[in-house]
Amino acid sequence: MKKSLRMFLTLALLMCLAGCGAPRAPQEAEEGLLLGFAQIGSESSWRIGNTKSIQDAAERHGIRLMMADANQKQENEIRALRSFIAYRVDVLAFVPIVEEGWENVLREAKAAGIPVILSDRMISGEIDESLYDVYVGADFLEEGKKAGSYLLRKREELGAGRLRIAEISGTPDSTPALERAAGFRSVIREDARFEIIDSMSGDFLRSKGKECMQQMLARHGRDIDVLYSHNDGMTLGAIEAIEEAGLVPGRDIVIITVDGEQAAVDLLREGKINCVVECTPMLGETVMELAEKLKAGETVPRILHPEETMFTEYDSLEAIAPRGY
Ligand code: GYE
C-alpha cells in the first residue's frame, strides 16, 4: 500500500479510536521525524496555549506531528498511544491526564523500541523507570510552595486570628493537583493559624470553579479569608461567584491562582487577584529538541523543568510582558 494512503487510513483509524477531535495530519507525508503526541483536551487557556506551542515548534523543526485530542478521557489517550505505536512513529509524547494506569501501554511502546517523552504531567504507580525517557514540565511542588510563601508574607495584614482557606483543586490524581496541594500545605504548616476549611475539585474548568465557589460560599458565608485555586480558569469562575455574592475579590477574599494567563495577570493589576504563580505552557521547543535527540539515539536528561516565577501584589507589575496564553 502506498505510504500516503497508509498514513491517511491510520489517521482515519485514530479519529475513530480517539472518538473525538481529529488528530492533526503530519505536515509532510514522507520524510523527517514522525512524532505522535497525545494531548488531553482543551480544558483551559493554558492547555490551548500548550497545544499551539507544540504545533508551532513541530513546524519550526520540520517534524511531522500526529496529534490526538483525548477529550479528557484516559482511555482515549491510551487508544491514541496504541495507534501511534501501531503506526510506528519515531517518538511518542503525551500528557498523562492522571498519574496512574500507564504501565501496559508504556510496555508496548518499549517493546516496539519507541522512545517516550512525558510532557507537562508525570506518571506514578508500578512504573519501571525504563518505561519513559524524559519528563519535561513544571515543578508543581515548587509552585505550591510559592503560593504558600506568598501567604506567609500576607498574613500580618490579615489579622491575628484563624486564617480560613478554601481550596479549588485541579483534576483529581493529576500531578499538578497533587503537588500544588502538597507544596502549599508544606509551607503553610509553619503557622497554626492557617486552616484549610474546604477543598473541592474544579477539574481545571472555569465553569466548575464557579460552581465550587458558589457551594463553598453557601457553606461558609463570609468565613473564607483566602481562596487558593489551582488554575486561572477556575479562579476566573470563582471570582464571578464571589462578585455575585456581593463580596470584593482580592480584598474580602485574598486570591491566589496558578498558571499566569493574561486574564489573571490583568486581574492582578486590577487588584482582584493577589498572587499569580506562573506555570508556562510553552513546552513545544523543548519537546521537539528532545524528540530529535531521542531519535538520534543521544542521551537526554531525565527531568527538565522550565524556569518559572510568580507575580504578586507586592511587585511592580508594569514590566510583565504579554503572556501569550
Ligand atoms: O495548570 C491547567 C491545565 O497540567 C499544568 O492543566 C497543567 C494544568 C494547568 O488545564 O490550567
Short mmCIF file of C-alpha atoms and ligand atoms in Angstrom, two decimals:
data_model
loop_
_atom_site.label_atom_id
_atom_site.label_comp_id
_atom_site.label_asym_id
_atom_site.label_seq_id
_atom_site.Cartn_x
_atom_site.Cartn_y
_atom_site.Cartn_z
CA MET A 1 0.00 0.00 0.00
CA LYS A 2 1.32 3.46 -0.80
CA LYS A 3 2.71 5.20 2.24
CA SER A 4 0.47 8.26 1.87
CA LEU A 5 -2.63 6.05 1.67
CA ARG A 6 -1.49 4.10 4.72
CA MET A 7 -0.99 7.39 6.57
CA PHE A 8 -4.49 8.51 5.61
CA LEU A 9 -6.03 5.25 6.79
CA THR A 10 -4.13 5.41 10.04
CA LEU A 11 -5.34 8.92 10.67
CA ALA A 12 -8.90 7.84 9.96
CA LEU A 13 -8.43 4.96 12.41
CA LEU A 14 -7.05 7.29 15.04
CA MET A 15 -10.04 9.56 14.68
CA CYS A 16 -12.39 6.64 15.30
CA LEU A 17 -10.35 5.28 18.16
CA ALA A 18 -9.96 8.52 19.99
CA GLY A 19 -13.66 9.15 19.44
CA CYS A 20 -13.09 12.87 19.49
CA GLY A 21 -11.17 15.74 17.89
CA ALA A 22 -9.37 14.73 14.74
CA PRO A 23 -5.66 14.04 15.12
CA ARG A 24 -3.65 16.61 13.21
CA ALA A 25 -2.25 15.35 9.95
CA PRO A 26 1.52 15.34 9.63
CA GLN A 27 2.68 18.30 7.58
CA GLU A 28 4.71 16.29 5.07
CA ALA A 29 3.75 12.76 4.28
CA GLU A 30 7.10 11.16 3.58
CA GLU A 31 10.21 12.33 5.37
CA GLY A 32 11.54 13.57 8.66
CA LEU A 33 10.93 12.68 12.25
CA LEU A 34 7.41 11.48 12.98
CA LEU A 35 6.15 12.41 16.45
CA GLY A 36 2.92 11.06 17.94
CA PHE A 37 1.60 13.45 20.58
CA ALA A 38 -1.47 12.66 22.73
CA GLN A 39 -2.95 15.81 24.23
CA ILE A 40 -5.60 15.61 26.94
CA GLY A 41 -8.05 18.14 25.56
CA SER A 42 -8.73 21.86 25.73
CA GLU A 43 -9.96 22.36 29.29
CA SER A 44 -8.22 25.72 29.82
CA SER A 45 -6.49 28.60 28.03
CA TRP A 46 -3.27 27.13 29.42
CA ARG A 47 -3.96 23.89 27.53
CA ILE A 48 -4.83 25.72 24.31
CA GLY A 49 -1.53 27.62 24.61
CA ASN A 50 0.27 24.32 25.22
CA THR A 51 -1.21 22.70 22.10
CA LYS A 52 -0.27 25.72 19.99
CA SER A 53 3.26 25.68 21.39
CA ILE A 54 3.63 22.02 20.36
CA GLN A 55 2.24 22.62 16.86
CA ASP A 56 4.31 25.74 16.20
CA ALA A 57 7.52 24.12 17.40
CA ALA A 58 6.91 20.99 15.29
CA GLU A 59 6.50 23.20 12.24
CA ARG A 60 9.67 25.16 13.01
CA HIS A 61 11.63 21.92 13.35
CA GLY A 62 10.13 20.28 10.26
CA ILE A 63 8.81 17.49 12.49
CA ARG A 64 5.77 15.59 11.25
CA LEU A 65 3.25 15.74 14.06
CA MET A 66 0.37 13.34 14.61
CA MET A 67 -1.67 14.91 17.38
CA ALA A 68 -4.65 13.32 19.13
CA ASP A 69 -7.09 15.10 21.44
CA ALA A 70 -8.28 12.73 24.19
CA ASN A 71 -11.19 14.90 25.23
CA GLN A 72 -10.32 14.48 28.95
CA LYS A 73 -10.52 10.68 28.90
CA GLN A 74 -7.59 8.46 29.81
CA GLU A 75 -8.97 5.60 27.72
CA ASN A 76 -8.97 7.83 24.62
CA GLU A 77 -5.40 8.79 25.33
CA ILE A 78 -4.32 5.18 25.68
CA ARG A 79 -6.07 4.28 22.43
CA ALA A 80 -4.32 7.13 20.64
CA LEU A 81 -0.96 5.98 22.00
CA ARG A 82 -1.63 2.43 20.80
CA SER A 83 -2.43 3.77 17.34
CA PHE A 84 0.79 5.76 17.28
CA ILE A 85 2.69 2.61 18.25
CA ALA A 86 0.94 0.61 15.54
CA TYR A 87 1.89 3.31 13.04
CA ARG A 88 5.50 3.08 14.27
CA VAL A 89 6.07 6.74 14.99
CA ASP A 90 9.71 7.61 15.75
CA VAL A 91 8.94 9.15 19.13
CA LEU A 92 5.90 9.21 21.41
CA ALA A 93 4.96 12.15 23.62
CA PHE A 94 1.90 12.54 25.79
CA VAL A 95 0.38 14.47 28.68
CA PRO A 96 -0.66 11.87 31.27
CA ILE A 97 -4.07 13.15 32.36
CA VAL A 98 -3.73 11.31 35.69
CA GLU A 99 -0.66 9.69 37.21
CA GLU A 100 -1.68 6.03 37.29
CA GLY A 101 -2.64 3.42 34.74
CA TRP A 102 0.02 3.77 32.02
CA GLU A 103 2.12 0.63 32.61
CA ASN A 104 0.67 -1.56 29.86
CA VAL A 105 0.76 0.91 27.04
CA LEU A 106 4.25 2.04 28.02
CA ARG A 107 5.45 -1.57 27.99
CA GLU A 108 4.05 -1.84 24.47
CA ALA A 109 5.98 1.28 23.42
CA LYS A 110 9.15 -0.13 24.95
CA ALA A 111 8.67 -3.47 23.19
CA ALA A 112 8.31 -1.57 19.91
CA GLY A 113 11.51 0.36 20.68
CA ILE A 114 9.81 3.77 20.62
CA PRO A 115 11.21 6.43 22.98
CA VAL A 116 8.71 8.23 25.23
CA ILE A 117 8.54 11.86 26.35
CA LEU A 118 6.22 12.74 29.23
CA SER A 119 5.04 16.27 28.61
CA ASP A 120 3.60 18.52 31.35
CA ARG A 121 2.39 15.80 33.77
CA MET A 122 4.08 12.84 35.46
CA ILE A 123 3.16 9.21 35.98
CA SER A 124 3.39 7.05 39.08
CA GLY A 125 2.37 3.61 40.29
CA GLU A 126 4.25 0.43 39.40
CA ILE A 127 6.43 2.34 37.00
CA ASP A 128 9.73 0.94 35.93
CA GLU A 129 11.90 3.97 35.14
CA SER A 130 12.91 2.48 31.82
CA LEU A 131 9.33 2.89 30.58
CA TYR A 132 9.89 6.54 29.71
CA ASP A 133 12.92 8.58 28.70
CA VAL A 134 12.27 12.08 29.95
CA TYR A 135 9.79 14.29 31.76
CA VAL A 136 9.50 17.89 30.61
CA GLY A 137 7.20 20.09 32.63
CA ALA A 138 6.79 22.31 35.63
CA ASP A 139 7.90 21.64 39.17
CA PHE A 140 4.40 21.66 40.65
CA LEU A 141 5.58 21.14 44.21
CA GLU A 142 7.59 24.32 43.89
CA GLU A 143 4.53 26.13 42.52
CA GLY A 144 2.52 25.11 45.59
CA LYS A 145 5.33 26.29 47.83
CA LYS A 146 5.42 29.65 46.07
CA ALA A 147 1.68 30.04 46.69
CA GLY A 148 2.23 29.25 50.38
CA SER A 149 5.17 31.62 50.68
CA TYR A 150 3.07 34.49 49.33
CA LEU A 151 0.52 33.77 52.05
CA LEU A 152 3.14 33.81 54.80
CA ARG A 153 4.06 37.28 53.65
CA LYS A 154 0.43 38.39 53.50
CA ARG A 155 -0.59 37.01 56.89
CA GLU A 156 0.28 40.06 59.01
CA GLU A 157 -2.24 42.13 57.04
CA LEU A 158 -4.97 39.59 57.70
CA GLY A 159 -5.25 39.98 61.44
CA ALA A 160 -4.30 37.86 64.42
CA GLY A 161 -6.98 35.14 64.39
CA ARG A 162 -7.58 32.00 62.32
CA LEU A 163 -6.95 32.35 58.61
CA ARG A 164 -9.50 30.26 56.78
CA ILE A 165 -8.55 28.94 53.38
CA ALA A 166 -10.83 27.49 50.71
CA GLU A 167 -9.11 25.46 48.02
CA ILE A 168 -10.29 24.66 44.50
CA SER A 169 -8.07 21.92 43.20
CA GLY A 170 -7.45 20.57 39.70
CA THR A 171 -8.22 17.20 38.13
CA PRO A 172 -8.08 14.53 40.89
CA ASP A 173 -4.97 12.31 40.72
CA SER A 174 -3.20 14.57 38.22
CA THR A 175 0.33 15.70 39.06
CA PRO A 176 -0.43 19.44 39.18
CA ALA A 177 -3.40 18.89 41.52
CA LEU A 178 -1.50 16.54 43.84
CA GLU A 179 1.67 18.58 44.04
CA ARG A 180 0.18 22.08 44.08
CA ALA A 181 -1.82 20.89 47.10
CA ALA A 182 1.18 19.25 48.80
CA GLY A 183 3.64 22.10 48.21
CA PHE A 184 1.17 24.67 49.55
CA ARG A 185 0.46 22.63 52.67
CA SER A 186 4.15 22.05 53.35
CA VAL A 187 4.67 25.80 53.66
CA ILE A 188 1.53 27.00 55.48
CA ARG A 189 2.03 24.23 58.05
CA GLU A 190 4.54 26.60 59.61
CA ASP A 191 1.75 28.75 61.07
CA ALA A 192 -1.03 27.09 63.06
CA ARG A 193 -3.41 29.94 62.28
CA PHE A 194 -3.81 28.73 58.72
CA GLU A 195 -6.63 26.27 58.29
CA ILE A 196 -7.90 24.74 55.06
CA ILE A 197 -11.60 24.72 55.86
CA ASP A 198 -12.80 23.36 52.49
CA SER A 199 -11.30 21.80 49.38
CA MET A 200 -13.17 20.83 46.22
CA SER A 201 -12.05 19.75 42.78
CA GLY A 202 -12.99 22.03 39.90
CA ASP A 203 -11.24 19.77 37.35
CA PHE A 204 -9.29 22.76 35.94
CA LEU A 205 -12.54 24.05 34.37
CA ARG A 206 -13.79 27.60 34.67
CA SER A 207 -17.44 26.53 34.94
CA LYS A 208 -16.66 24.08 37.75
CA GLY A 209 -14.51 26.68 39.52
CA LYS A 210 -17.56 28.90 39.69
CA GLU A 211 -19.77 26.07 40.97
CA CYS A 212 -17.25 25.11 43.66
CA MET A 213 -17.02 28.70 44.86
CA GLN A 214 -20.80 29.07 44.94
CA GLN A 215 -21.07 25.94 47.07
CA MET A 216 -18.29 26.97 49.42
CA LEU A 217 -19.78 30.44 49.85
CA ALA A 218 -23.14 28.82 50.64
CA ARG A 219 -21.47 26.62 53.27
CA HIS A 220 -19.18 29.18 54.89
CA GLY A 221 -20.68 32.57 54.10
CA ARG A 222 -18.18 35.31 54.93
CA ASP A 223 -15.89 32.93 56.81
CA ILE A 224 -13.48 32.45 53.92
CA ASP A 225 -10.36 34.61 54.13
CA VAL A 226 -8.32 33.11 51.33
CA LEU A 227 -9.01 31.26 48.09
CA TYR A 228 -6.22 29.05 46.74
CA SER A 229 -7.19 27.92 43.25
CA HIS A 230 -5.04 25.51 41.23
CA ASN A 231 -5.55 27.25 37.89
CA ASP A 232 -6.57 30.57 36.43
CA GLY A 233 -9.61 29.25 34.60
CA MET A 234 -11.21 28.06 37.85
CA THR A 235 -10.17 31.32 39.51
CA LEU A 236 -11.98 33.39 36.88
CA GLY A 237 -15.12 31.34 37.51
CA ALA A 238 -14.71 31.68 41.28
CA ILE A 239 -14.33 35.46 41.00
CA GLU A 240 -17.67 35.63 39.21
CA ALA A 241 -19.26 33.73 42.11
CA ILE A 242 -17.57 35.97 44.69
CA GLU A 243 -18.79 39.13 42.97
CA GLU A 244 -22.30 37.72 42.56
CA ALA A 245 -22.32 37.11 46.32
CA GLY A 246 -21.62 40.82 46.87
CA LEU A 247 -18.01 40.33 48.02
CA VAL A 248 -14.92 42.05 46.68
CA PRO A 249 -12.32 39.64 45.28
CA GLY A 250 -8.76 40.50 46.29
CA ARG A 251 -9.99 42.36 49.38
CA ASP A 252 -12.75 40.42 51.16
CA ILE A 253 -11.14 37.21 49.96
CA VAL A 254 -7.42 37.06 49.19
CA ILE A 255 -6.97 35.20 45.90
CA ILE A 256 -4.03 33.03 44.92
CA THR A 257 -4.01 31.37 41.50
CA VAL A 258 -1.66 29.33 39.32
CA ASP A 259 -0.80 29.46 35.56
CA GLY A 260 -0.30 33.11 34.69
CA GLU A 261 -2.71 33.54 31.80
CA GLN A 262 -3.08 37.08 30.50
CA ALA A 263 -6.57 37.31 32.05
CA ALA A 264 -5.19 36.51 35.52
CA VAL A 265 -2.33 38.99 35.22
CA ASP A 266 -4.88 41.64 34.16
CA LEU A 267 -6.97 40.91 37.29
CA LEU A 268 -3.83 41.05 39.44
CA ARG A 269 -3.24 44.54 38.07
CA GLU A 270 -6.86 45.44 38.91
CA GLY A 271 -6.42 44.18 42.47
CA LYS A 272 -8.97 41.35 42.13
CA ILE A 273 -6.24 38.70 42.38
CA ASN A 274 -3.39 38.97 44.89
CA CYS A 275 -0.90 36.38 43.69
CA VAL A 276 -0.32 34.60 40.38
CA VAL A 277 2.11 31.66 40.38
CA GLU A 278 3.49 31.17 36.90
CA CYS A 279 3.31 27.84 35.07
CA THR A 280 4.38 28.02 31.46
CA PRO A 281 2.59 26.03 28.74
CA MET A 282 5.36 26.85 26.25
CA LEU A 283 6.94 23.41 26.23
CA GLY A 284 6.93 22.84 22.45
CA GLU A 285 10.51 23.85 21.70
CA THR A 286 11.93 21.56 24.39
CA VAL A 287 9.71 18.65 23.36
CA MET A 288 10.93 18.93 19.75
CA GLU A 289 14.59 19.19 20.76
CA LEU A 290 14.19 16.11 22.93
CA ALA A 291 12.41 14.20 20.16
CA GLU A 292 15.29 14.92 17.78
CA LYS A 293 17.88 13.79 20.31
CA LEU A 294 15.98 10.64 21.17
CA LYS A 295 15.60 9.72 17.53
CA ALA A 296 19.35 10.23 17.06
CA GLY A 297 19.97 7.87 19.99
CA GLU A 298 21.51 10.61 22.16
CA THR A 299 21.11 10.58 25.92
CA VAL A 300 18.81 13.22 27.38
CA PRO A 301 18.25 14.38 30.97
CA ARG A 302 15.57 12.53 32.95
CA ILE A 303 13.79 15.69 34.09
CA LEU A 304 13.59 19.17 32.58
CA HIS A 305 11.77 21.95 34.44
CA PRO A 306 11.24 25.29 32.70
CA GLU A 307 12.15 28.43 34.65
CA GLU A 308 9.11 29.91 36.30
CA THR A 309 8.35 32.85 38.53
CA MET A 310 5.41 34.41 40.37
CA PHE A 311 3.72 37.79 40.31
CA THR A 312 2.16 39.29 43.42
CA GLU A 313 0.50 42.48 44.57
CA TYR A 314 3.86 43.43 46.13
CA ASP A 315 5.66 43.52 42.80
CA SER A 316 5.75 46.25 40.22
CA LEU A 317 3.54 44.86 37.51
CA GLU A 318 4.12 47.24 34.59
CA ALA A 319 7.04 45.28 33.21
CA ILE A 320 5.24 41.94 32.79
CA ALA A 321 5.43 41.09 29.09
CA PRO A 322 2.26 39.98 27.25
CA ARG A 323 1.72 36.39 28.32
CA GLY A 324 0.77 34.80 25.02
CA TYR A 325 -1.81 32.45 26.61
O1 GYE B 1 -2.37 24.38 35.27
C1 GYE B 1 -4.22 23.85 33.89
C2 GYE B 1 -4.33 22.85 32.81
O2 GYE B 1 -1.23 20.37 33.63
C3 GYE B 1 -0.07 22.30 34.32
O3 GYE B 1 -3.57 21.76 33.27
C4 GYE B 1 -1.24 21.75 33.59
C5 GYE B 1 -2.57 22.26 34.10
C6 GYE B 1 -2.75 23.76 34.09
O4 GYE B 1 -5.55 22.61 32.36
O5 GYE B 1 -4.68 25.11 33.54
#
